[in-house]
Short mmCIF file of C-alpha atoms in Angstrom, two decimals:
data_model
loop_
_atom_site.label_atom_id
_atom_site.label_comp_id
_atom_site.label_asym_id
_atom_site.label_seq_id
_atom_site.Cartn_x
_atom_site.Cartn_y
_atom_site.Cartn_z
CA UNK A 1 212.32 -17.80 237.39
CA UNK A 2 210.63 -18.57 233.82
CA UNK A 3 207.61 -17.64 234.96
CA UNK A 4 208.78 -13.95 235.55
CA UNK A 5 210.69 -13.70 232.87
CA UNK A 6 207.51 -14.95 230.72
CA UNK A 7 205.56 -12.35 232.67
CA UNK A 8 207.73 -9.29 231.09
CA UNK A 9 207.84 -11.03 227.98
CA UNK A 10 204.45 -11.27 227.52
CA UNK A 11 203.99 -7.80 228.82
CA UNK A 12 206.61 -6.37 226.03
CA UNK A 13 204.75 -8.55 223.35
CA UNK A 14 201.65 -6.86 223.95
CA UNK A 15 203.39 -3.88 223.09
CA UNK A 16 205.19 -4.21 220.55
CA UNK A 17 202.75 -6.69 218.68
CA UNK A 18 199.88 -4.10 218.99
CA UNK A 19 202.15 -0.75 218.83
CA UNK A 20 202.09 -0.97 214.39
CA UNK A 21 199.10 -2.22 214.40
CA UNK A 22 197.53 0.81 216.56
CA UNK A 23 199.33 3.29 214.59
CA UNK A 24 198.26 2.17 211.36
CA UNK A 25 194.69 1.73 212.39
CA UNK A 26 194.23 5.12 214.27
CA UNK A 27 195.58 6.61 211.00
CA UNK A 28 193.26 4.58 208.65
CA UNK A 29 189.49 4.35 209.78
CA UNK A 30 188.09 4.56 213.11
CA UNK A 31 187.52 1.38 215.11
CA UNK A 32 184.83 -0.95 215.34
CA UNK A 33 183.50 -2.27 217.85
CA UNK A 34 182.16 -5.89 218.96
CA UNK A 35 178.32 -6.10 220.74
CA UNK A 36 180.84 -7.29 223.65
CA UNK A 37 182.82 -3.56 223.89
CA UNK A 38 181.09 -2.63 227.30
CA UNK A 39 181.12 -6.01 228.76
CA UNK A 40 184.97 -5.43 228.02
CA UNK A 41 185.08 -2.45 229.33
CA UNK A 42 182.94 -3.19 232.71
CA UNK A 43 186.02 -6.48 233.35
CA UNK A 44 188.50 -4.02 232.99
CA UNK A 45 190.03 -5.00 229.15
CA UNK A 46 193.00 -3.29 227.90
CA UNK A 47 191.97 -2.65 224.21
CA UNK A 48 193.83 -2.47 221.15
CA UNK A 49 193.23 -2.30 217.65
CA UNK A 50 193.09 -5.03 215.58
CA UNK A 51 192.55 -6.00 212.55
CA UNK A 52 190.04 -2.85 212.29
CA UNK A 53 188.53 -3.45 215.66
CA UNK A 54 188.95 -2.47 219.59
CA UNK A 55 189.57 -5.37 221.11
CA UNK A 56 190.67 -6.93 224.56
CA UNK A 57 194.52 -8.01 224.33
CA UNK A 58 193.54 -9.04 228.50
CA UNK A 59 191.48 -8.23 231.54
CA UNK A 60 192.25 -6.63 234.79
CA UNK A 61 191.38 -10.26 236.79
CA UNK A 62 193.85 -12.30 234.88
CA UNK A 63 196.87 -11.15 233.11
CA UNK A 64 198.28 -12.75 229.68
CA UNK A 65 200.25 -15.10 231.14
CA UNK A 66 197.06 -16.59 233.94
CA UNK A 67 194.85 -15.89 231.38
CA UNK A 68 196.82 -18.62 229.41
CA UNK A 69 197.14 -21.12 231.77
CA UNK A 70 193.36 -21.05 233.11
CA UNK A 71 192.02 -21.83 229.76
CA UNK A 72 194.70 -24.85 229.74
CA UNK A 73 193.27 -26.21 233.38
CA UNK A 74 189.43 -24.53 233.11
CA UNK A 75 187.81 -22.36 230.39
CA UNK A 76 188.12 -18.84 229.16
CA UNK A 77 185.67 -16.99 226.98
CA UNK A 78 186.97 -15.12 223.66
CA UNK A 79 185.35 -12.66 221.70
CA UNK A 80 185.73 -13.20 218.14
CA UNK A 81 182.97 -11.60 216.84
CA UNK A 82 185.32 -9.60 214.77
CA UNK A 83 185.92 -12.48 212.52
CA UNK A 84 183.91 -12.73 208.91
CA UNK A 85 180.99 -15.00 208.69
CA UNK A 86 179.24 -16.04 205.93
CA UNK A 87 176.50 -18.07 204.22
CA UNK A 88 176.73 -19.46 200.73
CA UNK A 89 173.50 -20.97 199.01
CA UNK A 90 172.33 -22.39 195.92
CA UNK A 91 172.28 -25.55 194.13
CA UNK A 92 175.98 -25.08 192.91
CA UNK A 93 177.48 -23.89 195.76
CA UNK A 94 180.03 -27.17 196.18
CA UNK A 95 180.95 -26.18 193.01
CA UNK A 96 181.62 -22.88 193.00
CA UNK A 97 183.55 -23.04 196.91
CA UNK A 98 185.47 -26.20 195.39
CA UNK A 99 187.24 -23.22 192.70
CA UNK A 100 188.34 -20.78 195.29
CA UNK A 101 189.48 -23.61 198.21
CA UNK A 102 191.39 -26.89 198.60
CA UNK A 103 188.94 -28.95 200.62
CA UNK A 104 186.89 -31.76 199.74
CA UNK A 105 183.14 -29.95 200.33
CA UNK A 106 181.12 -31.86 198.47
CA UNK A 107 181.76 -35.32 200.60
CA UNK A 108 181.71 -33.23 203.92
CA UNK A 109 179.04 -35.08 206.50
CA UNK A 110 176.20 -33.04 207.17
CA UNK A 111 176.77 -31.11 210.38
CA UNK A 112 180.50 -31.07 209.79
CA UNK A 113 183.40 -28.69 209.20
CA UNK A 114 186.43 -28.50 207.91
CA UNK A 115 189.86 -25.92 208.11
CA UNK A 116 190.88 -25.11 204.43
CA UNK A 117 192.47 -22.38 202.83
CA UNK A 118 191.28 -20.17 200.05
CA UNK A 119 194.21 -19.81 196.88
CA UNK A 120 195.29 -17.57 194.41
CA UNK A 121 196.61 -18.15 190.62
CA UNK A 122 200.14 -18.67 192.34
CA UNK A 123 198.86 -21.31 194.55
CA UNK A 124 199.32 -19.06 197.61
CA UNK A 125 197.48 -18.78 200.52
CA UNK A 126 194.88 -15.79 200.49
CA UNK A 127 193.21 -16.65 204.05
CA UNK A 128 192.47 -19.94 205.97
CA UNK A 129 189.06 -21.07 207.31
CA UNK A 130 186.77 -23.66 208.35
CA UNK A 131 183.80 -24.38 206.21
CA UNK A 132 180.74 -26.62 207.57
CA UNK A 133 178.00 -28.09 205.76
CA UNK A 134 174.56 -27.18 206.47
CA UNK A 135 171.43 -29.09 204.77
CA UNK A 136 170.82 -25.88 202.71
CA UNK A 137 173.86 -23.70 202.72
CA UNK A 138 177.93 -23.36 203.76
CA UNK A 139 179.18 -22.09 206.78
CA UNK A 140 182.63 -19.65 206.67
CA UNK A 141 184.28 -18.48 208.98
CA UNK A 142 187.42 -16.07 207.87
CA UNK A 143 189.95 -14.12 209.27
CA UNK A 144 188.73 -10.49 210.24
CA UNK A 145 192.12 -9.14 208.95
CA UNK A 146 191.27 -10.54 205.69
CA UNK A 147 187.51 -9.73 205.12
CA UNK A 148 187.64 -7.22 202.58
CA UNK A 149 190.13 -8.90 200.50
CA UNK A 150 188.08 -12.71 200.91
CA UNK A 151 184.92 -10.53 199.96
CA UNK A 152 186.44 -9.00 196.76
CA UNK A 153 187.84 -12.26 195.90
CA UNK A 154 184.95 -14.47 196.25
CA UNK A 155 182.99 -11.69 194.70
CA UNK A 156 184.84 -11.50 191.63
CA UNK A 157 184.77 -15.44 191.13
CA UNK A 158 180.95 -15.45 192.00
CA UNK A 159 180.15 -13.24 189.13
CA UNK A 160 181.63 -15.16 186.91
CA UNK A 161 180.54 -18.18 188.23
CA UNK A 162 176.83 -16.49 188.24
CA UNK A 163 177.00 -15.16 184.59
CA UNK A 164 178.24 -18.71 182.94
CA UNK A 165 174.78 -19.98 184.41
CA UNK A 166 175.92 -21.11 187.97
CA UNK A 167 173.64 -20.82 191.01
CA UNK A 168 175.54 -19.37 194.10
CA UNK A 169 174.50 -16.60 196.48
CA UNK A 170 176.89 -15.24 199.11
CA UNK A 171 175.50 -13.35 202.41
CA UNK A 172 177.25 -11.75 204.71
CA UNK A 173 175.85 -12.59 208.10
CA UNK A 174 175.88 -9.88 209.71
CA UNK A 175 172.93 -9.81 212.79
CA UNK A 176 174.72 -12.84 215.12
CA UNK A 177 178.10 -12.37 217.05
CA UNK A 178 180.73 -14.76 218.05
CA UNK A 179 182.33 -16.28 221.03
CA UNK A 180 184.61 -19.31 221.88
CA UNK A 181 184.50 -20.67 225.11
CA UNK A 182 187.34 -22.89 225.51
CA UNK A 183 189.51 -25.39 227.77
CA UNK A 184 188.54 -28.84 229.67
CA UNK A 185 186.12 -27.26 231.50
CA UNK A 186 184.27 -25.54 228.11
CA UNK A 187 181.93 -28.29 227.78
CA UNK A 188 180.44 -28.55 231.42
CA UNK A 189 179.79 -25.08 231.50
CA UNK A 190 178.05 -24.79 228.45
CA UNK A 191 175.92 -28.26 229.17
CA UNK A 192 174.29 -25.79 231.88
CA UNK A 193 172.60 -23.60 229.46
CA UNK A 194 171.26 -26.33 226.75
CA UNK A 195 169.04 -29.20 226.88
CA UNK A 196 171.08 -30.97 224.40
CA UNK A 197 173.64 -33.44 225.50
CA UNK A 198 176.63 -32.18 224.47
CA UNK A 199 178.83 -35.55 224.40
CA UNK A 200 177.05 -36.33 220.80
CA UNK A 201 178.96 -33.35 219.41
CA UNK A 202 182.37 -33.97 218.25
CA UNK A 203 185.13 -31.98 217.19
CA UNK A 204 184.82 -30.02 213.67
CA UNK A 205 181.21 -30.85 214.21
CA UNK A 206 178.33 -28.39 215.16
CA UNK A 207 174.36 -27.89 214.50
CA UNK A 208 171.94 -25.03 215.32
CA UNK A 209 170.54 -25.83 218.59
CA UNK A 210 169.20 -23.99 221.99
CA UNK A 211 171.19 -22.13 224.58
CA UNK A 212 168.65 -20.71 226.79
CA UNK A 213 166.17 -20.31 224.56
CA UNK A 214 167.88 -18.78 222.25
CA UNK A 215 168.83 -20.59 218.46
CA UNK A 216 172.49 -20.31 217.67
CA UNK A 217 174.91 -22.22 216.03
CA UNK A 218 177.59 -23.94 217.87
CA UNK A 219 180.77 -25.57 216.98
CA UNK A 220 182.87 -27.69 218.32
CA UNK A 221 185.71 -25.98 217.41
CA UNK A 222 188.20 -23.26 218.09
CA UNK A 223 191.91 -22.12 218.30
CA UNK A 224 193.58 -23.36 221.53
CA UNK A 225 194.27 -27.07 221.74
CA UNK A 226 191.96 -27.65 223.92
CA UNK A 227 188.15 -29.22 223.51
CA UNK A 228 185.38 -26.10 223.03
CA UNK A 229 182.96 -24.13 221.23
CA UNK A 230 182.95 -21.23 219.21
CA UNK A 231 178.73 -19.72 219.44
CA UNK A 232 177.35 -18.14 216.64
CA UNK A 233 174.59 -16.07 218.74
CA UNK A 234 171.99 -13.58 217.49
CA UNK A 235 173.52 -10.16 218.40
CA UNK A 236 171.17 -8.73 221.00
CA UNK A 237 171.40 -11.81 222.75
CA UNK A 238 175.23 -12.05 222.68
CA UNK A 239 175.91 -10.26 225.86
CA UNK A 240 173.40 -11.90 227.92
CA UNK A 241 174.89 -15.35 227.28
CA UNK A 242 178.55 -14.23 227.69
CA UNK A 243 177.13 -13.29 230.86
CA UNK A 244 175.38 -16.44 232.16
CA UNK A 245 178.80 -18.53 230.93
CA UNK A 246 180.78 -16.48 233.40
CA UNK A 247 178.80 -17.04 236.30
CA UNK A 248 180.31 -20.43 236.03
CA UNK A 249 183.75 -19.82 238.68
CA UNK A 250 185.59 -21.74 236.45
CA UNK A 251 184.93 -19.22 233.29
CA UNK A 252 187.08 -16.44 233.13
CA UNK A 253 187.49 -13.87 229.95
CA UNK A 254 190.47 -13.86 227.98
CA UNK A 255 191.99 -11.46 225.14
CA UNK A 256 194.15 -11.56 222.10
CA UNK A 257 197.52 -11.91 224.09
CA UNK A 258 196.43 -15.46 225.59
CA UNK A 259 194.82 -16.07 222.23
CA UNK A 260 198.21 -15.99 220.83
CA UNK A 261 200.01 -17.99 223.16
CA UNK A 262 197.70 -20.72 223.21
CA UNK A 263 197.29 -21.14 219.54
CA UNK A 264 200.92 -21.05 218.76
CA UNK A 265 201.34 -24.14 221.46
CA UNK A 266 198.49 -25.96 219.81
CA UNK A 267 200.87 -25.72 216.89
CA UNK A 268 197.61 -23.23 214.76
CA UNK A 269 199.22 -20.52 211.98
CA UNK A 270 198.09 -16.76 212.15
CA UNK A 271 197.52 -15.39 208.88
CA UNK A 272 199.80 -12.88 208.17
CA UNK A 273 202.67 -14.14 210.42
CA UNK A 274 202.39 -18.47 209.08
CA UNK A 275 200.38 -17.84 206.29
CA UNK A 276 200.35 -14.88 203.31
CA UNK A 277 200.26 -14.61 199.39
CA UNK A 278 203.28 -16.40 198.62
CA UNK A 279 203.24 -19.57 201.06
CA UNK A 280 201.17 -22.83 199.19
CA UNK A 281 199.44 -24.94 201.70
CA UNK A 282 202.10 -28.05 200.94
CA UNK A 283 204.84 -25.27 202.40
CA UNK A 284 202.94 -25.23 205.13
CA UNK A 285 202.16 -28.03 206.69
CA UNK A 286 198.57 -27.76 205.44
CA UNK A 287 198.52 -30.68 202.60
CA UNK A 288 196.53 -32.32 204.94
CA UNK A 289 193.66 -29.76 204.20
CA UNK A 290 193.79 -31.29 200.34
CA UNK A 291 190.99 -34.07 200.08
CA UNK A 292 191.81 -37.49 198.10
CA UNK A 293 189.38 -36.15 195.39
CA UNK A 294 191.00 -32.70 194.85
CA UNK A 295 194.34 -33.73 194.19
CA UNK A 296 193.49 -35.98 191.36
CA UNK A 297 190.62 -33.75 190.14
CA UNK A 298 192.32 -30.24 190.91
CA UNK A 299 189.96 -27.76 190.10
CA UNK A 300 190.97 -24.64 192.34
CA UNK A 301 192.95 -22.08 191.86
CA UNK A 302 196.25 -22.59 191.88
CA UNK A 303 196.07 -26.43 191.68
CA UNK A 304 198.66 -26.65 188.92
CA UNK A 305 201.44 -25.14 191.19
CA UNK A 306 200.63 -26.79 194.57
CA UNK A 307 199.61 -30.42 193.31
CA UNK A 308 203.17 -30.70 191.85
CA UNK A 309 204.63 -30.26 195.46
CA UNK A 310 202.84 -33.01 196.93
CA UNK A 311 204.75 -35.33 194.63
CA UNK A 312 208.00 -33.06 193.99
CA UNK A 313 208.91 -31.62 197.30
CA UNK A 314 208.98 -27.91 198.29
CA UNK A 315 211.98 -25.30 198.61
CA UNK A 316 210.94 -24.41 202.25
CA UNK A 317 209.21 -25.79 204.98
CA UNK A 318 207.03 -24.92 208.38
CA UNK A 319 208.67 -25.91 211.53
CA UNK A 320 208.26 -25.31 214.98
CA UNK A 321 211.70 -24.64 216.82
CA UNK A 322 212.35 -24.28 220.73
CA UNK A 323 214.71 -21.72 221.37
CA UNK A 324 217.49 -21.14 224.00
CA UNK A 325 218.17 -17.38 225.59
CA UNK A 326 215.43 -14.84 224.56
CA UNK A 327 212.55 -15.26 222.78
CA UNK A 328 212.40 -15.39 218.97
CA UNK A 329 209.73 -13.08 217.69
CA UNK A 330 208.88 -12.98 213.86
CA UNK A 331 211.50 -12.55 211.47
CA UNK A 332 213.95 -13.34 213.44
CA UNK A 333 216.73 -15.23 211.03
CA UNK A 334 217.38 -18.68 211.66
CA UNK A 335 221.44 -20.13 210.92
CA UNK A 336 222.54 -23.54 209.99
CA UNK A 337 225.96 -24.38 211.23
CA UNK A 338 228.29 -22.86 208.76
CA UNK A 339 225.93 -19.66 209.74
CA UNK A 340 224.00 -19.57 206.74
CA UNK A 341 220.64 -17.88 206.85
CA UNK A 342 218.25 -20.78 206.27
CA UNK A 343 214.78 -19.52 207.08
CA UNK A 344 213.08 -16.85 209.59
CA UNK A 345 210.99 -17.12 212.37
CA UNK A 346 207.27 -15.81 211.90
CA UNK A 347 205.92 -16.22 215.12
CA UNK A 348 207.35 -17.18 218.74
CA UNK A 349 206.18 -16.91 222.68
CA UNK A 350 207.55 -18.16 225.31
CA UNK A 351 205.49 -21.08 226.10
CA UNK A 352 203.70 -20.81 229.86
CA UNK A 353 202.73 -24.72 230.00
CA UNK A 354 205.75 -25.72 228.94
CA UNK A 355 208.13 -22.90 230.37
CA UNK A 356 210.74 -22.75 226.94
CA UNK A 357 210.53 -20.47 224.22
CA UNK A 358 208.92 -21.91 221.60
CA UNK A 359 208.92 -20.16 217.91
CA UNK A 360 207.11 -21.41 214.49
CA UNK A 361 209.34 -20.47 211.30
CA UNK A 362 209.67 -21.85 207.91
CA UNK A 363 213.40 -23.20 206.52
CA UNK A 364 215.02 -24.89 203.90
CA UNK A 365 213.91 -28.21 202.69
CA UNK A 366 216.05 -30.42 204.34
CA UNK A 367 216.50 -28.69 207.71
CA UNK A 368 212.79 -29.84 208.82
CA UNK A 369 213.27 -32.68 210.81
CA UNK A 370 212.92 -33.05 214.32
CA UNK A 371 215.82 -33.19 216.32
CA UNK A 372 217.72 -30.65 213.86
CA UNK A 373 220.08 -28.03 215.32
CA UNK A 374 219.96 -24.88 214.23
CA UNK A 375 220.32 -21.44 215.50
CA UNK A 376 218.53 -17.95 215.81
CA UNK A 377 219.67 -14.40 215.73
CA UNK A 378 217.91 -12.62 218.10
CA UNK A 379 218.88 -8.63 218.82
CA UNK A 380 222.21 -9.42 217.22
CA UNK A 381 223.22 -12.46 219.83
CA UNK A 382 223.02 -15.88 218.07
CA UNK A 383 221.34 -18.40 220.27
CA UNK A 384 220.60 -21.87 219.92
CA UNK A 385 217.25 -23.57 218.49
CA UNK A 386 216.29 -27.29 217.64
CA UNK A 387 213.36 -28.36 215.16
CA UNK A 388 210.74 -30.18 217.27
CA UNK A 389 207.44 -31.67 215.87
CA UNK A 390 204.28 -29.52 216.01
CA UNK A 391 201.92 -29.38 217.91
CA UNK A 392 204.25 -28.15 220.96
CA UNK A 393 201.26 -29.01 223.10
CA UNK A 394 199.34 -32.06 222.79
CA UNK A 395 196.03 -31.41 221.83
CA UNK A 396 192.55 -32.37 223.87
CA UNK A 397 190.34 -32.18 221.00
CA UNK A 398 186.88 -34.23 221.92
CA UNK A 399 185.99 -36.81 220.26
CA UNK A 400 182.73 -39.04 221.48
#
């Protein structure tokens, strides 16, 4: 019974969570599109805009809700080429990322990575992303939604930077596209197309190294739960290895809609639903992402507003909720018991591995814990939730 009930409700999420976003695109700039369109196109993708681009929301072999569950038992390929990678040099560059994020990047090991989130003045959140540390340059990866703004931003602070003596170049890199091939199966597949063994890789690791021939940059990384890789791969090569990972029968390609589902079980924010402006990274959930060193040095922006709330508390708080009835989608108001609006819901799915509704939402401070009741107003009919601990799936990140 849940399972067609999550069928429909995945299918009417893929319409309404694309419908404003297809609107407002068409009406603003003509879509991009990834080196991967036609390969799309040839599996039989239902596109959508986002975030500027035409991109697969799911394929005609697999809908949203298979799609989802084959990357939790196999693997599933993702195009994410749309998202914004970069490459920051120069002898200063620790110093210059350590103003505009939270993360400790100076003491990161060679070869390694790290999620952190980029502030404003306020302390708020302007994007999230994971930074690794090359012998000779940075590694970021941003949101796609958020590439013009991170490039102003980090533009702004580089002159500055640049013109009180600092050395720090920013390039856009712009002639490699990028997949993620994830689930427990990721790592077999992709030991097929590279001599090197792939068990000395761990998680929020990665190096430049050989897939067929070809140099790309691979990370073991990514935005399901599960263990895989996201491939930074020269462009005109892109297709062609997409290609020879789904010849694999336990590879299948999988759109935004699965995306979505997955990431929200593995307990992993969406900018612009989790995260925006006005949220600091001690709201949500992210203080983790603040190394030792940075909150006694500070140093980035907004450091004098979040540092406080490690120490002081916070007025709200992330929590992930599983709901009774319908699904909760964003904004959906949450209720204490006297019926007091306490918080809002900024993402929810019903959840295919664990077949509940499961929601993420930020609340009051003091409504966080696990095991609190609480309710949700969803199309006018109150319903019941409860506060459970994040992630909602346990995670099979791999570690050597």
């Amino acid at each position: 019974m849940f399972k067609n009930f999550a069928q429909r409700a995945f299918k009417q999420a893929a319409i309404r969570g694309y419908a404003s976003s297809a609107a407002e695109t068409a009406a603003s700039q003509e879509l991009k599109k990834t080196a991967l369109f036609d390969l799309h196109l040839q599996n039989g993708a239902q596109m959508v805009p986002y975030a500027g681009y035409s991109m697969p929301v799911k394929y005609a072999s697999l809908g949203v809700l298979q799609s989802h569950l084959h990357t939790r038992e196999k693997a599933s390929i993702f195009d994410v080429s749309h998202m914004l990678q970069t490459r920051l040099t120069g002898k200063d560059r620790h110093d210059f990322i350590e103003k505009l994020c939270v993360g400790d990047i100076k003491n990161l090991p060679l070869g390694s990575g790290t999620l952190s989130v980029f502030t404003n003045e306020k302390g708020g959140i302007i994007d999230d992303t994971i930074i690794s540390q090359h012998k000779d340059s940075l590694y970021i990866v941003s949101n796609a939604g958020c590439a013009d703004k991170d490039l102003a931003h980090i533009r702004k602070h580089l002159q500055e930077f640049q013109q009180k003596g600092g050395d720090a170049e920013l390039s856009i890199i712009d002639d490699h596209s990028l997949i993620a091939i994830q689930g427990p199966k990721a790592a077999e597949a992709l030991q097929k197309l590279t001599d090197k063994d792939l068990r000395t890789l761990n998680f929020m690791t990665g190096q430049f190294l050989s897939i067929k021939g070809i140099e790309c940059h691979v990370a073991r990384s990514g935005y399901t739960g599960e263990d895989g890789f996201e491939l930074s791969i020269p462009t005109p090569e892109i297709t062609a290895i997409t290609e020879l990972l789904l010849q694999d029968p336990d590879v299948e390609l999988a759109g935004l809609g699965a995306r979505d589902s997955l990431r929200l079980e593995a307990g992993l924010c969406l900018y612009g639903n989790d995260l925006n402006e006005d949220i600091t990274p001690v709201e949500a959930g992210l203080t983790w992402t603040i190394g030792k060193r940075r909150r006694e040095e500070g140093g980035f922006l907004g450091a004098e507003h979040i540092l406080p709330q490690i120490k002081g508390g916070v007025s709200q708080r992330r929590v992930g909720l599983v709901v009774q009835g319908a699904p909760a989608r964003d904004h959906s108001e949450i209720l204490n018991a006297e019926g007091e609006k306490i918080g809002e819901v900024t993402s929810g799915v019903p959840s295919p591995s664990l077949k509940k509704n499961i929601a993420m939402a930020y609340v009051k401070n003091g409504y966080h814990k696990a095991g609190t009741e609480l309710s949700v107003k969803v199309r006018n009919r109150i319903q019941k939730a409860q506060v459970v601990k994040m992630p909602f799936v346990p995670a099979n990140y791999f570690k050597a």
